Amino acid sequence: MKQAAWLIGVLALLLVADLALRRVLSPYLLQIVVLCGINVVLAVSLNLINGFTGQFSIGHAGFMALGAYGSAMFSLHLGAGWVSKLQGLGLPQPIAAAPALLMALLVGGLLAALAGYLVGLPSLRLRGDYLAIVTLGFGEIIRVLILNIDVIGGARGLPGIPGWANVFWVGVGVAAVLAVARNLAHSSHGRALFAIRDDEVAAEALGVDTTSYKVLAFVIGAFFAGVAGGLFAHFLSYLNPNSFTFIKSIEVIAMVVLGGMGSISGSVLAAIVLTLLPELLRPVKEYRMVIYSLMLIVLMITRPQGLLGTREITLSWLRRRRAVREAA
Amino acid sequence: MSEFLQQLVNGVTWGSVYALIALGYTMVYGILRLINFAHGDVYMLGAFFGLYAARWMGAARDPNIAQALAVLAIAMAGCGVVGYVIERFAYKPVRRSSRLAALITAIGVSLLLENGGILLFGADPKFFPQIIAPKNLALGGGVTISNQQIIILVVSLGLMLGLRFIVLNTRVGKAMRAVSHSHTAAALMGISVDRIISFTFVLGSVLAAAAGVLVALQNPKIEPLMGIMPGLKAFVAAVLGGIGNIPGAVLGGLVMGIAEVMVVGYLSPTYRDAIAFVLLIVILLVRPAGILGKATAEKV
């Protein structure tokens, strides 16, 4: 009952936010808001793999690419038909598009999750840096394959994807990944993941089934990366293999590390900061990326545990802070 | 057959360049357990230092070996300094933090060198002057080799032998091996760990610079982002051979160079960038520590 109330409340809030932001913000600002949301989904999903379980994955862009192309292909070949049929029945476009978009995101997410399973399997044998390099290799292989498959546009890119995603849908994605991550962190499964991160050998000795948990983390993380990719595809209406290079994976890792490994609110905060930062630096455009990289280095030197460490910003934490301040 | 031999010659040439870069990765990893993502960008800087040295000396007007060697030496010295500065100001402060923080720092340095390079040199490709007049030699059986390829092979072989001598036969090499075994124990034996780490970075950067100049001889188009792909692949080569293992890096580089050239020759050039990673995944699944690497048991 309480959960249903939460669900309805969040959806209503997102709907209002969507309608309001569309009137208030310019298309450029709206796009930044949406990109922030997509990056939040990516960062939190990678945090499930890197931050919760301590497995170093540096191929997140590969999962995102699979989700993006998978969901785009679904929409182009099936989803668009559904939508026009529903619209033929007299439903308005945003409502008619909802089931198709939801299905497309699911298809993209599942495709990425399957890949996550395949990448997670070698983690039975590989640890630490070796696993990292396998994930890197996987991401690059996906990119090269996309470049070489002509049906999905190859190097030219894939245009004409229906632009169904908006602030509302990105908000739904963010809410979903946050709910899953939060519930996971507070469950016994989450404790098992943290135990693997802190000391894998000890966790195994205590009877934690480390292999299946590691694969699980990869599957869930990859699923949401795929969803983020699907949102990205349906927002921009155009995909290009160059959006999913090694650099994209690095950006997401930077968000996770900057926010603090294992801190969900940290990932959210860092994703927003690192999405806004390059935009804010646009006026000094030649120096933009130089400043960005310098800030990354300085932040790592001064705060290697990330902005929040493993702490979380929660409502009760904020309330306690205020209580302390008022008492003082 | 002659086509296969020709591909093999090209593959070994490319492979020796990968091997030179991979040596830097493997040495730094062996000592610090750090994937130095900026290493590929040091290779790029090597090519640019070579370019400016060659222009400054006017080496293209009257190509000769002495000037080419001087260009190489200047690039190597320049990158040695860069390697020292990177280690001192970016990596040293995070050495006691988590390995992830160190890795992000390395990524930050890599982005800094790339974007700083775009700022300084411009984003458009520059042409490396011909400091050696190109010439083709027939090896018989329809196989040819260019004098540039010979130079690449000779110089990289010489550098690898030099490195082998330093690591195995000198005091500083012995100290490097000790530090890679255990920082604490090495420090207790009176080895200045900081100095050895700096030395390792300088050595790796010098080799990467040489690779940069050698590649620029053969492919004269150089640009600030040219280091990303070769850097990644050289790193993969180091992992392939068994990271932290010097002969492994050379072997991995050669395997990778040959595999890549064969794929371009017999399959399709578009799959060139994927083969390295496919090879990597296959080898790691069979031998998780790399071809020459030793499996280490994890302790509680």
XYZ file of C-alpha atoms in Angstrom:
628
model
C 0.000 0.000 0.000
C 2.747 2.385 1.014
C 4.746 1.313 -2.019
C 1.813 1.936 -4.359
C 1.437 5.422 -2.905
C 5.127 6.063 -3.481
C 4.877 4.803 -7.056
C 1.906 6.987 -7.919
C 3.467 9.973 -6.193
C 6.727 9.635 -8.117
C 4.948 9.175 -11.447
C 2.736 12.201 -10.824
C 5.740 14.269 -9.839
C 7.585 13.244 -12.997
C 4.590 14.082 -15.149
C 4.358 17.549 -13.622
C 8.125 17.990 -13.973
C 7.932 16.948 -17.613
C 5.132 19.374 -18.465
C 6.657 22.224 -16.469
C 10.227 21.834 -17.712
C 9.070 21.640 -21.315
C 7.477 25.068 -20.991
C 10.159 26.733 -18.900
C 13.426 25.473 -20.369
C 14.949 26.050 -23.775
C 15.557 22.912 -25.889
C 19.270 23.117 -25.053
C 18.656 23.169 -21.300
C 16.034 20.444 -21.634
C 18.564 18.283 -23.420
C 21.083 18.821 -20.596
C 18.465 17.809 -18.022
C 17.726 14.633 -19.979
C 21.427 13.838 -20.428
C 21.926 14.330 -16.671
C 19.186 11.781 -16.076
C 20.651 9.270 -18.524
C 24.081 9.674 -16.945
C 22.570 9.142 -13.495
C 21.143 5.811 -14.689
C 24.522 4.865 -16.160
C 26.508 5.891 -13.083
C 24.234 4.141 -10.602
C 24.175 0.987 -12.732
C 27.969 0.936 -12.964
C 28.145 1.567 -9.236
C 26.338 -1.762 -8.761
C 29.270 -3.485 -10.488
C 32.249 -1.328 -9.497
C 31.146 0.219 -6.241
C 29.036 -2.499 -4.657
C 30.935 -5.571 -5.777
C 34.372 -4.077 -6.382
C 34.728 -5.719 -9.785
C 36.422 -3.322 -12.075
C 34.423 -2.986 -15.281
C 35.629 -0.486 -17.873
C 33.367 -1.445 -20.765
C 30.112 0.124 -19.697
C 29.700 1.946 -23.006
C 29.430 -1.476 -24.657
C 26.350 -2.377 -22.608
C 24.895 1.045 -23.302
C 25.490 0.607 -27.028
C 23.795 -2.797 -27.054
C 20.775 -1.356 -25.268
C 20.658 1.669 -27.535
C 20.852 -0.256 -30.792
C 18.650 -3.117 -29.581
C 15.843 -0.847 -28.465
C 16.172 1.364 -31.545
C 15.860 -1.633 -33.850
C 12.810 -2.805 -31.935
C 11.132 0.580 -32.245
C 11.946 0.942 -35.919
C 10.657 -2.491 -36.903
C 7.890 -3.244 -34.403
C 7.259 -0.387 -31.998
C 6.435 2.232 -34.619
C 3.717 -0.054 -36.025
C 2.179 -0.527 -32.593
C 2.095 3.199 -32.010
C 0.393 4.017 -35.306
C -2.190 1.283 -34.670
C -2.958 2.660 -31.205
C -3.121 6.175 -32.577
C -5.566 4.863 -35.181
C -7.826 3.922 -32.278
C -7.867 7.565 -31.271
C -5.276 7.552 -28.464
C -3.067 10.646 -28.203
C 0.576 10.148 -29.244
C 2.291 10.269 -25.819
C -0.013 7.564 -24.452
C 0.091 5.470 -27.594
C 3.887 5.531 -27.522
C 4.159 4.401 -23.899
C 3.798 0.615 -24.340
C 6.127 0.605 -27.344
C 8.786 2.635 -25.551
C 8.518 0.509 -22.423
C 8.913 -2.619 -24.519
C 11.846 -1.098 -26.424
C 13.629 -0.213 -23.179
C 12.995 -3.720 -21.898
C 14.388 -5.263 -25.081
C 17.487 -3.063 -24.899
C 17.930 -3.780 -21.204
C 17.560 -7.535 -21.631
C 19.964 -7.600 -24.550
C 22.545 -5.763 -22.443
C 21.807 -8.016 -19.459
C 22.504 -11.075 -21.582
C 25.838 -9.537 -22.568
C 26.426 -8.721 -18.903
C 25.936 -12.382 -18.114
C 28.450 -13.388 -20.773
C 30.987 -10.837 -19.531
C 30.333 -11.764 -15.925
C 31.145 -15.404 -16.548
C 34.891 -14.935 -17.105
C 34.971 -13.229 -13.716
C 34.886 -16.771 -12.354
C 38.467 -17.062 -13.494
C 39.707 -13.499 -13.772
C 40.220 -10.969 -11.037
C 41.053 -7.319 -10.677
C 42.867 -5.776 -13.580
C 42.507 -8.787 -15.835
C 38.746 -8.639 -15.572
C 38.922 -4.906 -16.244
C 40.792 -5.504 -19.462
C 38.304 -8.152 -20.590
C 35.446 -5.712 -20.087
C 37.405 -3.059 -21.979
C 37.961 -5.520 -24.808
C 34.300 -6.451 -24.798
C 33.264 -2.805 -25.122
C 35.615 -2.292 -28.056
C 34.449 -5.491 -29.788
C 30.832 -4.313 -29.553
C 31.789 -0.971 -31.086
C 33.706 -2.565 -33.963
C 30.833 -4.981 -34.627
C 28.352 -2.101 -34.768
C 30.667 -0.312 -37.181
C 30.599 -3.363 -39.433
C 26.909 -4.322 -39.411
C 25.260 -2.575 -42.307
C 21.621 -3.183 -41.264
C 22.058 -0.893 -38.255
C 23.800 1.807 -40.224
C 27.447 0.906 -39.606
C 29.720 3.912 -39.461
C 27.045 6.199 -40.950
C 24.908 5.838 -37.845
C 21.256 4.947 -37.388
C 18.816 7.828 -38.033
C 15.041 8.069 -37.737
C 14.528 6.493 -34.320
C 11.159 7.658 -32.965
C 11.781 10.374 -30.347
C 9.499 9.027 -27.647
C 11.751 9.550 -24.635
C 11.296 12.752 -22.631
C 11.907 14.057 -19.131
C 9.126 11.823 -17.799
C 10.561 8.601 -19.209
C 14.104 9.430 -18.223
C 12.750 10.176 -14.753
C 11.107 6.752 -14.694
C 14.465 5.196 -15.614
C 16.224 7.123 -12.840
C 13.558 6.172 -10.297
C 13.751 2.518 -11.309
C 17.523 2.267 -11.041
C 17.524 4.140 -7.733
C 14.822 1.875 -6.286
C 16.652 -1.268 -7.362
C 20.032 -0.051 -6.125
C 18.639 1.124 -2.812
C 16.672 -2.038 -2.129
C 19.644 -4.150 -3.151
C 21.952 -2.247 -0.821
C 19.639 -2.847 2.119
C 19.020 -6.512 1.412
C 21.057 -9.540 2.411
C 22.099 -9.852 -1.228
C 23.515 -6.337 -1.055
C 25.464 -7.233 2.074
C 26.914 -10.177 0.181
C 27.993 -7.842 -2.630
C 29.668 -5.455 -0.148
C 31.400 -8.398 1.482
C 32.830 -9.441 -1.881
C 34.063 -5.902 -2.441
C 35.752 -5.663 0.939
C 37.431 -9.066 0.858
C 36.534 -11.624 -1.713
C 38.461 -14.509 -0.183
C 37.002 -13.903 3.268
C 33.482 -13.601 1.824
C 33.896 -16.921 0.091
C 35.172 -18.501 3.300
C 32.015 -17.270 5.053
C 29.872 -19.140 2.575
C 28.946 -16.310 0.177
C 28.459 -17.716 -3.300
C 30.848 -15.162 -4.789
C 30.622 -16.247 -8.417
C 26.857 -16.063 -8.718
C 26.783 -12.707 -6.911
C 29.440 -11.286 -9.171
C 27.541 -12.416 -12.250
C 24.325 -11.041 -10.728
C 25.920 -7.626 -10.266
C 27.026 -7.657 -13.890
C 23.568 -8.657 -15.123
C 21.713 -5.955 -13.175
C 24.293 -3.279 -13.945
C 24.291 -4.135 -17.635
C 20.479 -4.180 -17.742
C 20.245 -0.588 -16.567
C 23.070 0.495 -18.816
C 20.996 -0.950 -21.652
C 17.948 0.986 -20.451
C 20.037 4.154 -20.384
C 21.131 3.389 -23.933
C 17.515 2.924 -24.976
C 16.534 6.263 -23.464
C 19.502 7.890 -25.186
C 18.455 6.431 -28.549
C 14.819 7.468 -28.206
C 15.701 10.954 -27.044
C 18.275 11.862 -29.697
C 16.518 9.921 -32.524
C 19.940 9.173 -33.952
C 22.712 6.775 -32.990
C 26.346 6.760 -33.976
C 28.961 4.178 -32.951
C 31.233 7.076 -31.943
C 28.970 7.792 -28.960
C 30.013 4.511 -27.382
C 33.794 4.608 -27.364
C 36.170 3.840 -24.548
C 35.945 7.524 -23.561
C 32.244 7.123 -22.710
C 33.055 4.219 -20.384
C 35.726 6.360 -18.764
C 33.282 9.213 -18.207
C 30.921 6.896 -16.357
C 33.749 5.450 -14.250
C 34.809 8.976 -13.365
C 31.272 9.620 -12.106
C 31.280 6.507 -9.932
C 34.700 7.144 -8.465
C 34.113 10.838 -7.975
C 30.830 10.210 -6.191
C 32.319 7.580 -3.952
C 32.416 3.837 -4.570
C 29.242 2.247 -3.301
C 27.443 5.506 -2.538
C 24.241 5.745 -4.578
C 23.600 9.409 -3.819
C 27.271 10.063 -4.563
C 26.853 8.581 -8.042
C 23.783 10.706 -8.651
C 25.553 13.857 -7.514
C 28.709 13.147 -9.489
C 26.765 12.229 -12.618
C 25.005 15.584 -12.501
C 28.195 17.518 -11.713
C 30.216 15.824 -14.447
C 27.432 16.322 -17.014
C 27.032 19.993 -16.176
C 30.737 20.746 -15.857
C 31.648 20.489 -19.569
C 28.550 22.536 -20.414
C 29.419 25.244 -17.887
C 32.935 25.344 -19.306
C 31.619 25.913 -22.836
C 32.436 29.663 -22.816
C 36.138 28.780 -22.510
C 35.757 26.108 -25.127
C 39.369 25.544 -26.165
C 40.379 25.081 -22.540
C 37.261 23.153 -21.589
C 38.605 19.615 -21.716
C 41.982 20.642 -20.298
C 40.282 22.176 -17.264
C 38.017 19.139 -16.963
C 40.943 16.716 -16.911
C 42.922 18.901 -14.493
C 39.943 19.008 -12.136
C 39.679 15.233 -12.319
C 43.339 14.878 -11.314
C 43.142 17.469 -8.538
C 39.957 15.924 -7.146
C 41.558 12.514 -7.068
C 44.637 13.853 -5.306
C 42.685 15.834 -2.721
C 39.721 13.488 -2.240
C 40.655 9.987 -3.410
C 37.661 8.384 -1.692
C 35.269 10.438 -3.841
C 32.965 13.275 -2.859
C 30.847 11.236 -0.473
C 33.037 8.220 0.237
C 30.674 5.370 1.057
C 28.201 7.661 2.830
C 24.699 8.379 1.581
C 22.687 11.563 1.614
C 19.289 10.521 2.951
C 16.335 12.409 4.337
C 17.012 11.241 7.895
C 20.664 12.230 7.553
C 19.647 15.736 6.425
C 17.138 15.997 9.262
C 19.767 14.974 11.790
C 22.161 17.569 10.364
C 19.564 20.267 10.781
C 18.755 19.135 14.301
C 22.443 19.328 15.178
C 22.702 22.791 13.671
C 19.635 24.076 15.510
C 20.845 22.645 18.781
C 24.194 24.376 18.393
C 53.410 -17.993 -49.797
C 55.256 -14.829 -50.727
C 52.209 -12.833 -49.681
C 52.194 -14.580 -46.324
C 55.893 -13.829 -45.816
C 55.329 -10.206 -46.778
C 52.533 -9.951 -44.215
C 54.805 -11.556 -41.657
C 57.517 -8.943 -42.265
C 54.976 -6.133 -41.882
C 53.492 -7.796 -38.831
C 56.827 -8.153 -37.070
C 57.590 -4.488 -37.773
C 54.280 -3.347 -36.279
C 54.651 -5.823 -33.478
C 58.026 -4.434 -32.448
C 56.454 -0.982 -32.098
C 53.673 -2.401 -29.924
C 56.328 -4.230 -27.930
C 58.235 -0.980 -27.255
C 55.111 0.690 -25.894
C 54.020 -2.444 -24.034
C 57.359 -2.502 -22.175
C 56.498 0.795 -20.503
C 53.106 -0.495 -19.390
C 54.499 -3.717 -18.077
C 57.351 -2.089 -16.119
C 55.054 0.439 -14.442
C 52.509 -2.251 -13.689
C 55.166 -4.551 -12.325
C 56.329 -1.893 -9.892
C 53.188 0.065 -8.992
C 50.297 -2.252 -9.999
C 49.035 0.783 -11.920
C 47.642 0.766 -15.455
C 49.282 3.922 -16.739
C 46.622 5.037 -19.201
C 48.647 8.095 -20.124
C 51.391 5.953 -21.644
C 49.850 5.977 -25.131
C 49.804 9.761 -24.984
C 53.471 9.864 -24.085
C 54.016 7.927 -27.318
C 52.061 10.656 -29.128
C 54.223 13.338 -27.485
C 57.299 11.432 -28.666
C 56.140 11.774 -32.259
C 55.490 15.514 -31.805
C 58.806 16.156 -30.066
C 60.430 14.370 -32.991
C 58.517 16.545 -35.432
C 59.627 19.797 -33.804
C 63.194 18.577 -33.371
C 63.327 17.635 -37.056
C 61.934 20.999 -38.126
C 64.313 22.862 -35.850
C 67.339 21.004 -37.245
C 66.036 21.183 -40.804
C 66.549 17.436 -40.992
C 64.303 16.964 -44.022
C 66.524 19.057 -46.324
C 69.448 16.692 -46.197
C 68.311 13.359 -44.708
C 71.070 11.436 -43.006
C 71.389 8.882 -40.264
C 73.171 11.125 -37.759
C 70.404 13.722 -37.814
C 67.705 11.044 -37.615
C 69.392 9.633 -34.526
C 69.590 13.130 -33.030
C 65.847 13.607 -33.619
C 65.198 10.284 -31.926
C 67.424 11.200 -28.981
C 65.756 14.595 -28.467
C 62.276 13.030 -28.536
C 63.347 10.381 -26.074
C 64.906 12.919 -23.721
C 61.832 15.166 -23.913
C 59.477 12.331 -23.071
C 61.748 11.162 -20.292
C 61.244 14.556 -18.652
C 57.493 14.376 -19.264
C 57.378 10.910 -17.702
C 59.209 12.193 -14.628
C 56.884 15.185 -14.263
C 53.745 13.039 -14.624
C 54.926 10.626 -11.978
C 56.057 13.324 -9.582
C 53.011 15.587 -9.740
C 50.095 13.255 -10.571
C 50.837 9.702 -9.494
C 53.008 10.186 -6.442
C 50.317 12.054 -4.444
C 47.807 9.225 -4.973
C 50.203 6.351 -4.396
C 48.806 5.665 -0.920
C 45.161 5.968 -1.988
C 43.094 3.177 -3.486
C 44.178 1.717 -6.800
C 41.011 3.038 -8.363
C 41.847 6.603 -7.423
C 45.250 6.080 -9.024
C 43.603 4.717 -12.141
C 41.247 7.684 -12.457
C 44.246 9.967 -12.021
C 45.948 8.127 -14.878
C 42.850 8.611 -17.001
C 42.830 12.285 -16.066
C 46.476 12.639 -17.112
C 45.676 10.892 -20.363
C 42.821 13.306 -21.115
C 45.049 16.219 -20.112
C 47.808 15.203 -22.527
C 45.334 14.632 -25.361
C 43.460 17.882 -24.926
C 46.575 19.819 -24.045
C 48.036 18.411 -27.262
C 45.044 19.618 -29.252
C 45.467 23.047 -27.683
C 49.214 23.233 -28.330
C 49.643 21.411 -31.634
C 46.171 21.863 -33.163
C 43.629 19.130 -33.812
C 44.456 18.640 -37.486
C 47.079 16.071 -38.515
C 50.668 17.263 -39.019
C 53.089 15.764 -41.471
C 56.256 14.304 -40.082
C 59.193 15.350 -42.289
C 61.062 12.614 -44.127
C 64.270 12.447 -42.152
C 65.227 9.192 -43.885
C 64.842 8.864 -47.654
C 62.521 5.888 -48.279
C 63.918 2.948 -50.207
C 62.620 -0.563 -50.853
C 64.795 -3.648 -50.690
C 63.887 -7.018 -52.215
C 64.400 -9.928 -49.854
C 63.856 -12.502 -52.593
C 60.750 -14.580 -53.221
C 58.713 -11.474 -53.951
C 59.060 -10.134 -50.419
C 60.198 -6.535 -49.976
C 61.152 -4.568 -46.922
C 61.589 -0.815 -46.748
C 64.637 0.743 -45.136
C 62.242 2.391 -42.654
C 61.013 -1.009 -41.568
C 64.629 -2.116 -41.118
C 65.283 0.955 -38.984
C 62.217 0.235 -36.870
C 63.334 -3.343 -36.330
C 66.974 -2.506 -35.601
C 66.248 0.407 -33.268
C 63.552 -1.413 -31.319
C 65.674 -4.537 -31.006
C 68.577 -2.396 -29.798
C 66.391 -0.642 -27.228
C 64.981 -3.929 -25.980
C 68.456 -5.384 -25.555
C 69.488 -2.187 -23.772
C 66.533 -2.489 -21.429
C 67.353 -6.137 -20.794
C 70.896 -5.119 -19.911
C 69.690 -2.402 -17.526
C 67.204 -4.658 -15.758
C 69.410 -7.728 -15.461
C 72.964 -6.394 -15.215
C 72.953 -3.054 -13.423
C 72.472 -1.986 -9.836
C 69.446 0.130 -10.667
C 67.915 -2.812 -12.532
C 68.423 -5.012 -9.532
C 66.745 -2.340 -7.398
C 63.829 -2.234 -9.853
C 63.340 -5.954 -9.530
C 63.530 -5.678 -5.749
C 60.939 -2.874 -5.627
C 58.613 -4.813 -7.897
C 58.884 -7.749 -5.509
C 58.077 -5.744 -2.369
C 58.195 -2.014 -1.678
C 58.691 -2.454 2.060
C 61.420 -5.045 1.850
C 63.236 -3.012 -0.798
C 63.050 0.096 1.392
C 64.447 -1.884 4.328
C 67.401 -2.895 2.176
C 68.222 0.778 1.674
C 66.715 1.205 -1.769
C 65.103 4.598 -2.392
C 61.754 3.326 -3.658
C 60.657 6.761 -4.863
C 63.728 7.166 -7.020
C 63.328 3.723 -8.530
C 59.687 4.417 -9.369
C 60.664 7.709 -11.032
C 63.394 5.918 -12.939
C 60.915 3.288 -14.146
C 58.568 5.971 -15.433
C 61.380 7.765 -17.224
C 62.597 4.539 -18.797
C 59.106 3.579 -19.977
C 58.452 7.053 -21.388
C 61.773 7.036 -23.252
C 60.833 3.758 -24.953
C 57.355 5.072 -25.816
C 58.929 8.196 -27.349
C 61.173 6.037 -29.504
C 58.116 4.093 -30.668
C 56.396 7.381 -31.517
C 59.260 8.590 -33.709
C 59.644 5.185 -35.386
C 55.950 5.038 -36.282
C 56.044 8.613 -37.551
C 58.857 7.593 -39.924
C 56.580 5.076 -41.585
C 53.166 6.760 -41.180
C 54.013 10.454 -41.342
C 50.531 11.685 -40.390
C 50.580 12.509 -36.671
C 47.856 14.053 -34.504
C 47.196 14.559 -30.769
C 44.783 11.621 -30.485
C 47.050 9.141 -32.265
C 48.115 7.565 -28.975
C 44.746 6.234 -27.825
C 44.402 3.118 -29.972
C 48.078 2.036 -30.063
C 48.216 2.737 -26.328
C 45.239 0.494 -25.629
C 46.550 -2.216 -27.903
C 50.034 -2.096 -26.455
C 48.489 -2.437 -23.044
C 46.522 -5.420 -24.286
C 49.794 -6.796 -25.653
C 51.349 -6.461 -22.216
C 48.434 -8.317 -20.631
C 48.570 -10.930 -23.384
C 52.180 -11.737 -22.634
C 51.647 -11.639 -18.870
C 51.684 -8.196 -17.331
C 54.722 -7.308 -15.256
C 56.800 -9.666 -17.359
C 59.318 -7.999 -19.710
C 59.854 -10.830 -22.238
C 56.082 -11.321 -22.123
C 55.504 -7.743 -23.275
C 57.776 -8.260 -26.285
C 56.111 -11.557 -27.148
C 52.632 -10.065 -26.690
C 53.537 -7.113 -28.915
C 54.773 -9.384 -31.679
C 51.741 -11.690 -31.484
C 49.463 -8.703 -31.648
C 51.254 -7.002 -34.543
C 51.286 -10.186 -36.603
C 47.645 -11.028 -35.808
C 46.529 -7.541 -36.778
C 48.383 -7.456 -40.084
C 47.095 -10.934 -40.962
C 43.507 -9.911 -40.271
C 43.898 -6.817 -42.423
C 45.544 -8.886 -45.186
C 43.271 -11.907 -45.245
C 39.940 -10.835 -43.729
C 38.941 -7.199 -43.715
C 40.634 -4.013 -42.524
C 37.488 -3.018 -40.643
C 38.008 -5.799 -38.111
C 41.522 -4.637 -37.345
C 40.646 -2.982 -34.050
C 38.582 -5.928 -32.808
C 41.088 -8.733 -33.352
C 43.382 -7.522 -30.600
C 40.615 -7.775 -28.034
C 39.229 -11.080 -29.312
C 42.728 -12.533 -29.061
C 43.033 -11.119 -25.571
C 39.782 -12.610 -24.321
C 40.573 -16.007 -25.812
C 44.053 -16.132 -24.291
C 42.913 -14.881 -20.898
C 40.218 -17.550 -20.740
C 42.779 -20.234 -21.466
C 45.645 -18.788 -19.461
C 44.262 -16.197 -17.021
C 47.697 -14.759 -16.251
C 48.813 -14.268 -19.865
C 51.140 -16.339 -22.028
C 54.276 -16.007 -19.909
C 52.649 -14.847 -16.674
C 52.645 -16.891 -13.524
C 49.337 -17.481 -11.752
C 49.443 -16.071 -8.243
C 47.286 -17.373 -5.433
C 45.354 -14.761 -3.501
C 45.946 -14.638 0.228
C 43.445 -13.785 2.922
